């Protein structure tokens, strides 16, 4: 009895087509709690995505372009905290505490982009730290606008609002980077302390304006 021709199969582990999002997800899957994007290799990302290394270049010029794209996406995730804080404030929550809680909510929701941003600000290469800094500046501007929008008309103005926004952003960023390694049971303690520190910055900035 004649045998039928065997079905044609593509090589195991290789995909016929792939998108930028597939490569981004492959890179995210390779990153762990203590691994920087600067350690990613083009070949390992391609292998994780199930494509030949040459196919990588259809979507990114090199591994650095992919890394910067990841950081830019992470900045979008960070700025989403502002939107969540606005929602909390409109529902009767204090602006400061609501903002801090929104940040920790995203942190504990296993937001891979936010975790990446926090990690790269500490352990990444100089180029990646500069990319992180650019994302933080975007966040600072949105925070500055929000501080002005939600200010009590009877309260004293803030002294140099852009520096206030920068101080708060860098403080929250530093606390968040430390909180990654702490158990969730410590979150309430961290939220209470961070809320108090942010309020201290605001009170001090108003006092400096009055002086």
PDB file of C-alpha atoms in Angstrom:
ATOM      1  CA  UNK A   1       0.000   0.000   0.000  1.00  0.00           C
ATOM      2  CA  UNK A   2       1.629   3.257  -1.084  1.00  0.00           C
ATOM      3  CA  UNK A   3       2.417   5.789   1.591  1.00  0.00           C
ATOM      4  CA  UNK A   4       1.000   9.290   1.231  1.00  0.00           C
ATOM      5  CA  UNK A   5       3.461  12.157   1.118  1.00  0.00           C
ATOM      6  CA  UNK A   6       4.240  13.534   4.571  1.00  0.00           C
ATOM      7  CA  UNK A   7       2.673  16.859   5.446  1.00  0.00           C
ATOM      8  CA  UNK A   8       4.985  19.845   5.201  1.00  0.00           C
ATOM      9  CA  UNK A   9       5.842  21.255   8.601  1.00  0.00           C
ATOM     10  CA  UNK A  10       7.544  24.507   9.512  1.00  0.00           C
ATOM     11  CA  UNK A  11      10.499  24.175  11.892  1.00  0.00           C
ATOM     12  CA  UNK A  12       9.501  23.822  15.508  1.00  0.00           C
ATOM     13  CA  UNK A  13       9.720  27.052  17.438  1.00  0.00           C
ATOM     14  CA  UNK A  14       9.528  29.284  14.339  1.00  0.00           C
ATOM     15  CA  UNK A  15       6.515  31.441  13.509  1.00  0.00           C
ATOM     16  CA  UNK A  16       5.513  32.423   9.976  1.00  0.00           C
ATOM     17  CA  UNK A  17       4.873  36.070  10.907  1.00  0.00           C
ATOM     18  CA  UNK A  18       5.296  38.333  13.884  1.00  0.00           C
ATOM     19  CA  UNK A  19       4.417  41.865  15.008  1.00  0.00           C
ATOM     20  CA  UNK A  20       6.213  44.543  17.006  1.00  0.00           C
ATOM     21  CA  UNK A  21       3.928  43.696  19.923  1.00  0.00           C
ATOM     22  CA  UNK A  22       5.081  40.065  19.788  1.00  0.00           C
ATOM     23  CA  UNK A  23       8.703  41.158  20.109  1.00  0.00           C
ATOM     24  CA  UNK A  24       7.838  43.541  22.942  1.00  0.00           C
ATOM     25  CA  UNK A  25       6.057  40.741  24.802  1.00  0.00           C
ATOM     26  CA  UNK A  26       8.976  38.394  24.186  1.00  0.00           C
ATOM     27  CA  UNK A  27      11.388  40.933  25.664  1.00  0.00           C
ATOM     28  CA  UNK A  28       9.126  41.490  28.683  1.00  0.00           C
ATOM     29  CA  UNK A  29       8.950  37.738  29.252  1.00  0.00           C
ATOM     30  CA  UNK A  30      12.749  37.593  29.473  1.00  0.00           C
ATOM     31  CA  UNK A  31      13.011  40.410  31.989  1.00  0.00           C
ATOM     32  CA  UNK A  32      12.943  39.454  35.642  1.00  0.00           C
ATOM     33  CA  UNK A  33      13.017  41.374  38.918  1.00  0.00           C
ATOM     34  CA  UNK A  34      16.775  41.869  38.738  1.00  0.00           C
ATOM     35  CA  UNK A  35      17.381  41.985  35.006  1.00  0.00           C
ATOM     36  CA  UNK A  36      17.871  45.191  33.017  1.00  0.00           C
ATOM     37  CA  UNK A  37      16.899  45.661  29.374  1.00  0.00           C
ATOM     38  CA  UNK A  38      20.573  46.421  28.754  1.00  0.00           C
ATOM     39  CA  UNK A  39      21.299  42.695  29.204  1.00  0.00           C
ATOM     40  CA  UNK A  40      18.877  41.563  26.500  1.00  0.00           C
ATOM     41  CA  UNK A  41      20.362  40.053  23.367  1.00  0.00           C
ATOM     42  CA  UNK A  42      18.809  40.255  19.923  1.00  0.00           C
ATOM     43  CA  UNK A  43      19.129  36.520  19.361  1.00  0.00           C
ATOM     44  CA  UNK A  44      17.510  35.555  22.651  1.00  0.00           C
ATOM     45  CA  UNK A  45      14.578  37.914  22.043  1.00  0.00           C
ATOM     46  CA  UNK A  46      14.143  36.425  18.576  1.00  0.00           C
ATOM     47  CA  UNK A  47      14.328  32.923  20.012  1.00  0.00           C
ATOM     48  CA  UNK A  48      11.761  33.791  22.689  1.00  0.00           C
ATOM     49  CA  UNK A  49       9.462  35.181  19.979  1.00  0.00           C
ATOM     50  CA  UNK A  50       9.963  32.098  17.805  1.00  0.00           C
ATOM     51  CA  UNK A  51      11.515  33.825  14.781  1.00  0.00           C
ATOM     52  CA  UNK A  52      14.853  33.865  12.992  1.00  0.00           C
ATOM     53  CA  UNK A  53      17.173  36.676  14.179  1.00  0.00           C
ATOM     54  CA  UNK A  54      17.057  38.384  10.765  1.00  0.00           C
ATOM     55  CA  UNK A  55      13.280  38.790  11.093  1.00  0.00           C
ATOM     56  CA  UNK A  56      13.863  41.033  14.101  1.00  0.00           C
ATOM     57  CA  UNK A  57      15.098  43.814  11.802  1.00  0.00           C
ATOM     58  CA  UNK A  58      11.732  44.084  10.091  1.00  0.00           C
ATOM     59  CA  UNK A  59      10.421  45.810  13.196  1.00  0.00           C
ATOM     60  CA  UNK A  60      13.398  47.314  15.067  1.00  0.00           C
ATOM     61  CA  UNK A  61      16.703  48.729  13.912  1.00  0.00           C
ATOM     62  CA  UNK A  62      18.560  47.022  16.775  1.00  0.00           C
ATOM     63  CA  UNK A  63      18.088  45.815  20.336  1.00  0.00           C
ATOM     64  CA  UNK A  64      18.584  49.347  21.686  1.00  0.00           C
ATOM     65  CA  UNK A  65      15.599  50.622  19.720  1.00  0.00           C
ATOM     66  CA  UNK A  66      13.472  47.844  21.225  1.00  0.00           C
ATOM     67  CA  UNK A  67      14.717  48.719  24.713  1.00  0.00           C
ATOM     68  CA  UNK A  68      13.889  52.417  24.325  1.00  0.00           C
ATOM     69  CA  UNK A  69      10.448  51.468  22.996  1.00  0.00           C
ATOM     70  CA  UNK A  70       9.876  49.425  26.150  1.00  0.00           C
ATOM     71  CA  UNK A  71      10.851  52.402  28.314  1.00  0.00           C
ATOM     72  CA  UNK A  72       8.548  54.742  26.377  1.00  0.00           C
ATOM     73  CA  UNK A  73       5.653  52.322  26.844  1.00  0.00           C
ATOM     74  CA  UNK A  74       6.531  52.161  30.521  1.00  0.00           C
ATOM     75  CA  UNK A  75       6.238  55.947  30.684  1.00  0.00           C
ATOM     76  CA  UNK A  76       2.707  55.689  29.343  1.00  0.00           C
ATOM     77  CA  UNK A  77       1.909  53.259  32.138  1.00  0.00           C
ATOM     78  CA  UNK A  78       3.368  55.631  34.733  1.00  0.00           C
ATOM     79  CA  UNK A  79       1.320  58.556  33.459  1.00  0.00           C
ATOM     80  CA  UNK A  80      -1.816  56.425  33.750  1.00  0.00           C
ATOM     81  CA  UNK A  81      -1.361  56.807  37.515  1.00  0.00           C
ATOM     82  CA  UNK A  82      -2.383  60.470  37.096  1.00  0.00           C
ATOM     83  CA  UNK A  83      -5.654  59.415  35.488  1.00  0.00           C
ATOM     84  CA  UNK A  84      -6.398  56.957  38.272  1.00  0.00           C
ATOM     85  CA  UNK A  85      -5.561  59.588  40.893  1.00  0.00           C
ATOM     86  CA  UNK A  86      -7.950  62.063  39.245  1.00  0.00           C
ATOM     87  CA  UNK A  87     -10.694  59.455  39.369  1.00  0.00           C
ATOM     88  CA  UNK A  88     -10.071  58.840  43.055  1.00  0.00           C
ATOM     89  CA  UNK A  89     -10.065  62.573  43.792  1.00  0.00           C
ATOM     90  CA  UNK A  90     -13.384  63.036  41.995  1.00  0.00           C
ATOM     91  CA  UNK A  91     -14.860  60.336  44.237  1.00  0.00           C
ATOM     92  CA  UNK A  92     -14.003  62.111  47.469  1.00  0.00           C
ATOM     93  CA  UNK A  93     -10.513  60.713  48.164  1.00  0.00           C
ATOM     94  CA  UNK A  94      -7.751  63.074  49.239  1.00  0.00           C
ATOM     95  CA  UNK A  95      -5.640  64.106  46.257  1.00  0.00           C
ATOM     96  CA  UNK A  96      -2.299  63.170  47.832  1.00  0.00           C
ATOM     97  CA  UNK A  97      -3.340  59.875  49.376  1.00  0.00           C
ATOM     98  CA  UNK A  98      -5.404  58.940  46.326  1.00  0.00           C
ATOM     99  CA  UNK A  99      -2.385  59.499  44.090  1.00  0.00           C
ATOM    100  CA  UNK A 100      -0.109  57.392  46.289  1.00  0.00           C
ATOM    101  CA  UNK A 101      -2.677  54.595  46.473  1.00  0.00           C
ATOM    102  CA  UNK A 102      -3.123  54.676  42.691  1.00  0.00           C
ATOM    103  CA  UNK A 103       0.628  54.281  42.258  1.00  0.00           C
ATOM    104  CA  UNK A 104       0.786  51.277  44.578  1.00  0.00           C
ATOM    105  CA  UNK A 105      -2.278  49.740  42.915  1.00  0.00           C
ATOM    106  CA  UNK A 106      -0.472  49.706  39.567  1.00  0.00           C
ATOM    107  CA  UNK A 107       2.694  48.481  41.199  1.00  0.00           C
ATOM    108  CA  UNK A 108       0.918  45.494  42.748  1.00  0.00           C
ATOM    109  CA  UNK A 109      -1.170  44.790  39.643  1.00  0.00           C
ATOM    110  CA  UNK A 110       1.996  43.251  38.139  1.00  0.00           C
ATOM    111  CA  UNK A 111       2.285  46.131  35.690  1.00  0.00           C
ATOM    112  CA  UNK A 112       5.356  44.907  33.831  1.00  0.00           C
ATOM    113  CA  UNK A 113       5.961  48.255  32.153  1.00  0.00           C
ATOM    114  CA  UNK A 114       5.909  50.188  35.419  1.00  0.00           C
ATOM    115  CA  UNK A 115       8.247  47.657  37.033  1.00  0.00           C
ATOM    116  CA  UNK A 116      10.595  47.977  34.078  1.00  0.00           C
ATOM    117  CA  UNK A 117      10.642  51.777  34.390  1.00  0.00           C
ATOM    118  CA  UNK A 118      11.423  51.640  38.098  1.00  0.00           C
ATOM    119  CA  UNK A 119      14.185  49.088  37.524  1.00  0.00           C
ATOM    120  CA  UNK A 120      15.833  50.905  34.599  1.00  0.00           C
ATOM    121  CA  UNK A 121      16.042  54.125  36.578  1.00  0.00           C
ATOM    122  CA  UNK A 122      18.375  52.348  38.990  1.00  0.00           C
ATOM    123  CA  UNK A 123      20.184  49.605  37.099  1.00  0.00           C
ATOM    124  CA  UNK A 124      20.041  50.480  33.408  1.00  0.00           C
ATOM    125  CA  UNK A 125      22.758  51.887  31.166  1.00  0.00           C
ATOM    126  CA  UNK A 126      23.270  55.659  30.881  1.00  0.00           C
ATOM    127  CA  UNK A 127      21.281  55.751  27.639  1.00  0.00           C
ATOM    128  CA  UNK A 128      18.363  53.901  29.222  1.00  0.00           C
ATOM    129  CA  UNK A 129      18.492  56.071  32.343  1.00  0.00           C
ATOM    130  CA  UNK A 130      18.207  59.115  30.087  1.00  0.00           C
ATOM    131  CA  UNK A 131      15.174  57.550  28.421  1.00  0.00           C
ATOM    132  CA  UNK A 132      13.653  56.932  31.857  1.00  0.00           C
ATOM    133  CA  UNK A 133      14.396  60.518  32.856  1.00  0.00           C
ATOM    134  CA  UNK A 134      12.553  61.777  29.783  1.00  0.00           C
ATOM    135  CA  UNK A 135       9.474  59.783  30.786  1.00  0.00           C
ATOM    136  CA  UNK A 136       9.669  61.137  34.331  1.00  0.00           C
ATOM    137  CA  UNK A 137       9.767  64.701  32.987  1.00  0.00           C
ATOM    138  CA  UNK A 138       6.535  64.041  31.074  1.00  0.00           C
ATOM    139  CA  UNK A 139       4.994  62.762  34.305  1.00  0.00           C
ATOM    140  CA  UNK A 140       6.268  65.788  36.244  1.00  0.00           C
ATOM    141  CA  UNK A 141       4.578  68.181  33.832  1.00  0.00           C
ATOM    142  CA  UNK A 142       1.238  66.389  34.170  1.00  0.00           C
ATOM    143  CA  UNK A 143       1.629  66.404  37.945  1.00  0.00           C
ATOM    144  CA  UNK A 144       2.435  70.134  37.943  1.00  0.00           C
ATOM    145  CA  UNK A 145      -0.739  70.837  35.986  1.00  0.00           C
ATOM    146  CA  UNK A 146      -2.742  68.636  38.356  1.00  0.00           C
ATOM    147  CA  UNK A 147      -1.337  70.360  41.438  1.00  0.00           C
ATOM    148  CA  UNK A 148      -2.465  73.701  40.058  1.00  0.00           C
ATOM    149  CA  UNK A 149      -5.867  72.356  38.996  1.00  0.00           C
ATOM    150  CA  UNK A 150      -6.699  70.779  42.354  1.00  0.00           C
ATOM    151  CA  UNK A 151      -5.239  73.494  44.579  1.00  0.00           C
ATOM    152  CA  UNK A 152      -7.492  74.990  47.250  1.00  0.00           C
ATOM    153  CA  UNK A 153      -8.179  78.607  46.190  1.00  0.00           C
ATOM    154  CA  UNK A 154      -7.749  79.669  49.840  1.00  0.00           C
ATOM    155  CA  UNK A 155      -4.352  77.973  50.157  1.00  0.00           C
ATOM    156  CA  UNK A 156      -1.034  79.685  49.588  1.00  0.00           C
ATOM    157  CA  UNK A 157       0.505  79.115  46.144  1.00  0.00           C
ATOM    158  CA  UNK A 158       3.347  76.648  45.779  1.00  0.00           C
ATOM    159  CA  UNK A 159       6.897  77.942  45.566  1.00  0.00           C
ATOM    160  CA  UNK A 160       8.271  77.004  42.109  1.00  0.00           C
ATOM    161  CA  UNK A 161       5.538  74.437  41.228  1.00  0.00           C
ATOM    162  CA  UNK A 162       7.716  72.664  38.650  1.00  0.00           C
ATOM    163  CA  UNK A 163      10.296  71.864  41.337  1.00  0.00           C
ATOM    164  CA  UNK A 164       7.546  70.680  43.664  1.00  0.00           C
ATOM    165  CA  UNK A 165       6.309  68.296  40.958  1.00  0.00           C
ATOM    166  CA  UNK A 166       9.872  67.107  40.377  1.00  0.00           C
ATOM    167  CA  UNK A 167      10.489  66.505  44.085  1.00  0.00           C
ATOM    168  CA  UNK A 168       7.272  64.513  44.466  1.00  0.00           C
ATOM    169  CA  UNK A 169       7.905  62.471  41.316  1.00  0.00           C
ATOM    170  CA  UNK A 170      11.449  61.539  42.290  1.00  0.00           C
ATOM    171  CA  UNK A 171      10.349  60.691  45.828  1.00  0.00           C
ATOM    172  CA  UNK A 172       7.521  58.429  44.642  1.00  0.00           C
ATOM    173  CA  UNK A 173       9.861  56.848  42.096  1.00  0.00           C
ATOM    174  CA  UNK A 174      12.505  56.087  44.743  1.00  0.00           C
ATOM    175  CA  UNK A 175       9.981  54.645  47.211  1.00  0.00           C
ATOM    176  CA  UNK A 176       8.363  52.580  44.455  1.00  0.00           C
ATOM    177  CA  UNK A 177      11.724  51.138  43.406  1.00  0.00           C
ATOM    178  CA  UNK A 178      12.309  50.021  47.007  1.00  0.00           C
ATOM    179  CA  UNK A 179       8.757  48.724  47.438  1.00  0.00           C
ATOM    180  CA  UNK A 180       9.228  46.236  44.586  1.00  0.00           C
ATOM    181  CA  UNK A 181      11.342  44.077  46.882  1.00  0.00           C
ATOM    182  CA  UNK A 182       9.040  44.376  49.889  1.00  0.00           C
ATOM    183  CA  UNK A 183       6.083  42.049  50.592  1.00  0.00           C
ATOM    184  CA  UNK A 184       2.613  43.468  49.810  1.00  0.00           C
ATOM    185  CA  UNK A 185       1.854  43.325  53.536  1.00  0.00           C
ATOM    186  CA  UNK A 186       4.163  46.345  53.909  1.00  0.00           C
ATOM    187  CA  UNK A 187       2.219  48.433  51.384  1.00  0.00           C
ATOM    188  CA  UNK A 188      -0.003  50.200  53.919  1.00  0.00           C
ATOM    189  CA  UNK A 189       3.034  51.259  55.899  1.00  0.00           C
ATOM    190  CA  UNK A 190       4.697  52.527  52.718  1.00  0.00           C
ATOM    191  CA  UNK A 191       1.549  54.349  51.588  1.00  0.00           C
ATOM    192  CA  UNK A 192       1.157  56.083  54.958  1.00  0.00           C
ATOM    193  CA  UNK A 193       4.795  57.176  55.047  1.00  0.00           C
ATOM    194  CA  UNK A 194       4.862  58.324  51.413  1.00  0.00           C
ATOM    195  CA  UNK A 195       1.603  60.264  51.816  1.00  0.00           C
ATOM    196  CA  UNK A 196       3.075  62.095  54.809  1.00  0.00           C
ATOM    197  CA  UNK A 197       6.297  62.889  52.944  1.00  0.00           C
ATOM    198  CA  UNK A 198       4.436  64.282  49.941  1.00  0.00           C
ATOM    199  CA  UNK A 199       2.297  66.461  52.209  1.00  0.00           C
ATOM    200  CA  UNK A 200       5.463  67.716  53.887  1.00  0.00           C
ATOM    201  CA  UNK A 201       6.820  68.786  50.494  1.00  0.00           C
ATOM    202  CA  UNK A 202       3.591  70.656  49.733  1.00  0.00           C
ATOM    203  CA  UNK A 203       3.452  72.356  53.132  1.00  0.00           C
ATOM    204  CA  UNK A 204       7.110  73.357  52.835  1.00  0.00           C
ATOM    205  CA  UNK A 205       6.622  74.726  49.322  1.00  0.00           C
ATOM    206  CA  UNK A 206       3.698  76.872  50.473  1.00  0.00           C
ATOM    207  CA  UNK A 207       5.697  78.077  53.440  1.00  0.00           C
ATOM    208  CA  UNK A 208       8.609  79.053  51.193  1.00  0.00           C
ATOM    209  CA  UNK A 209       6.278  81.019  48.939  1.00  0.00           C
ATOM    210  CA  UNK A 210       4.933  82.934  51.937  1.00  0.00           C
ATOM    211  CA  UNK A 211       8.467  83.677  53.106  1.00  0.00           C
TER     212      UNK A 211
END
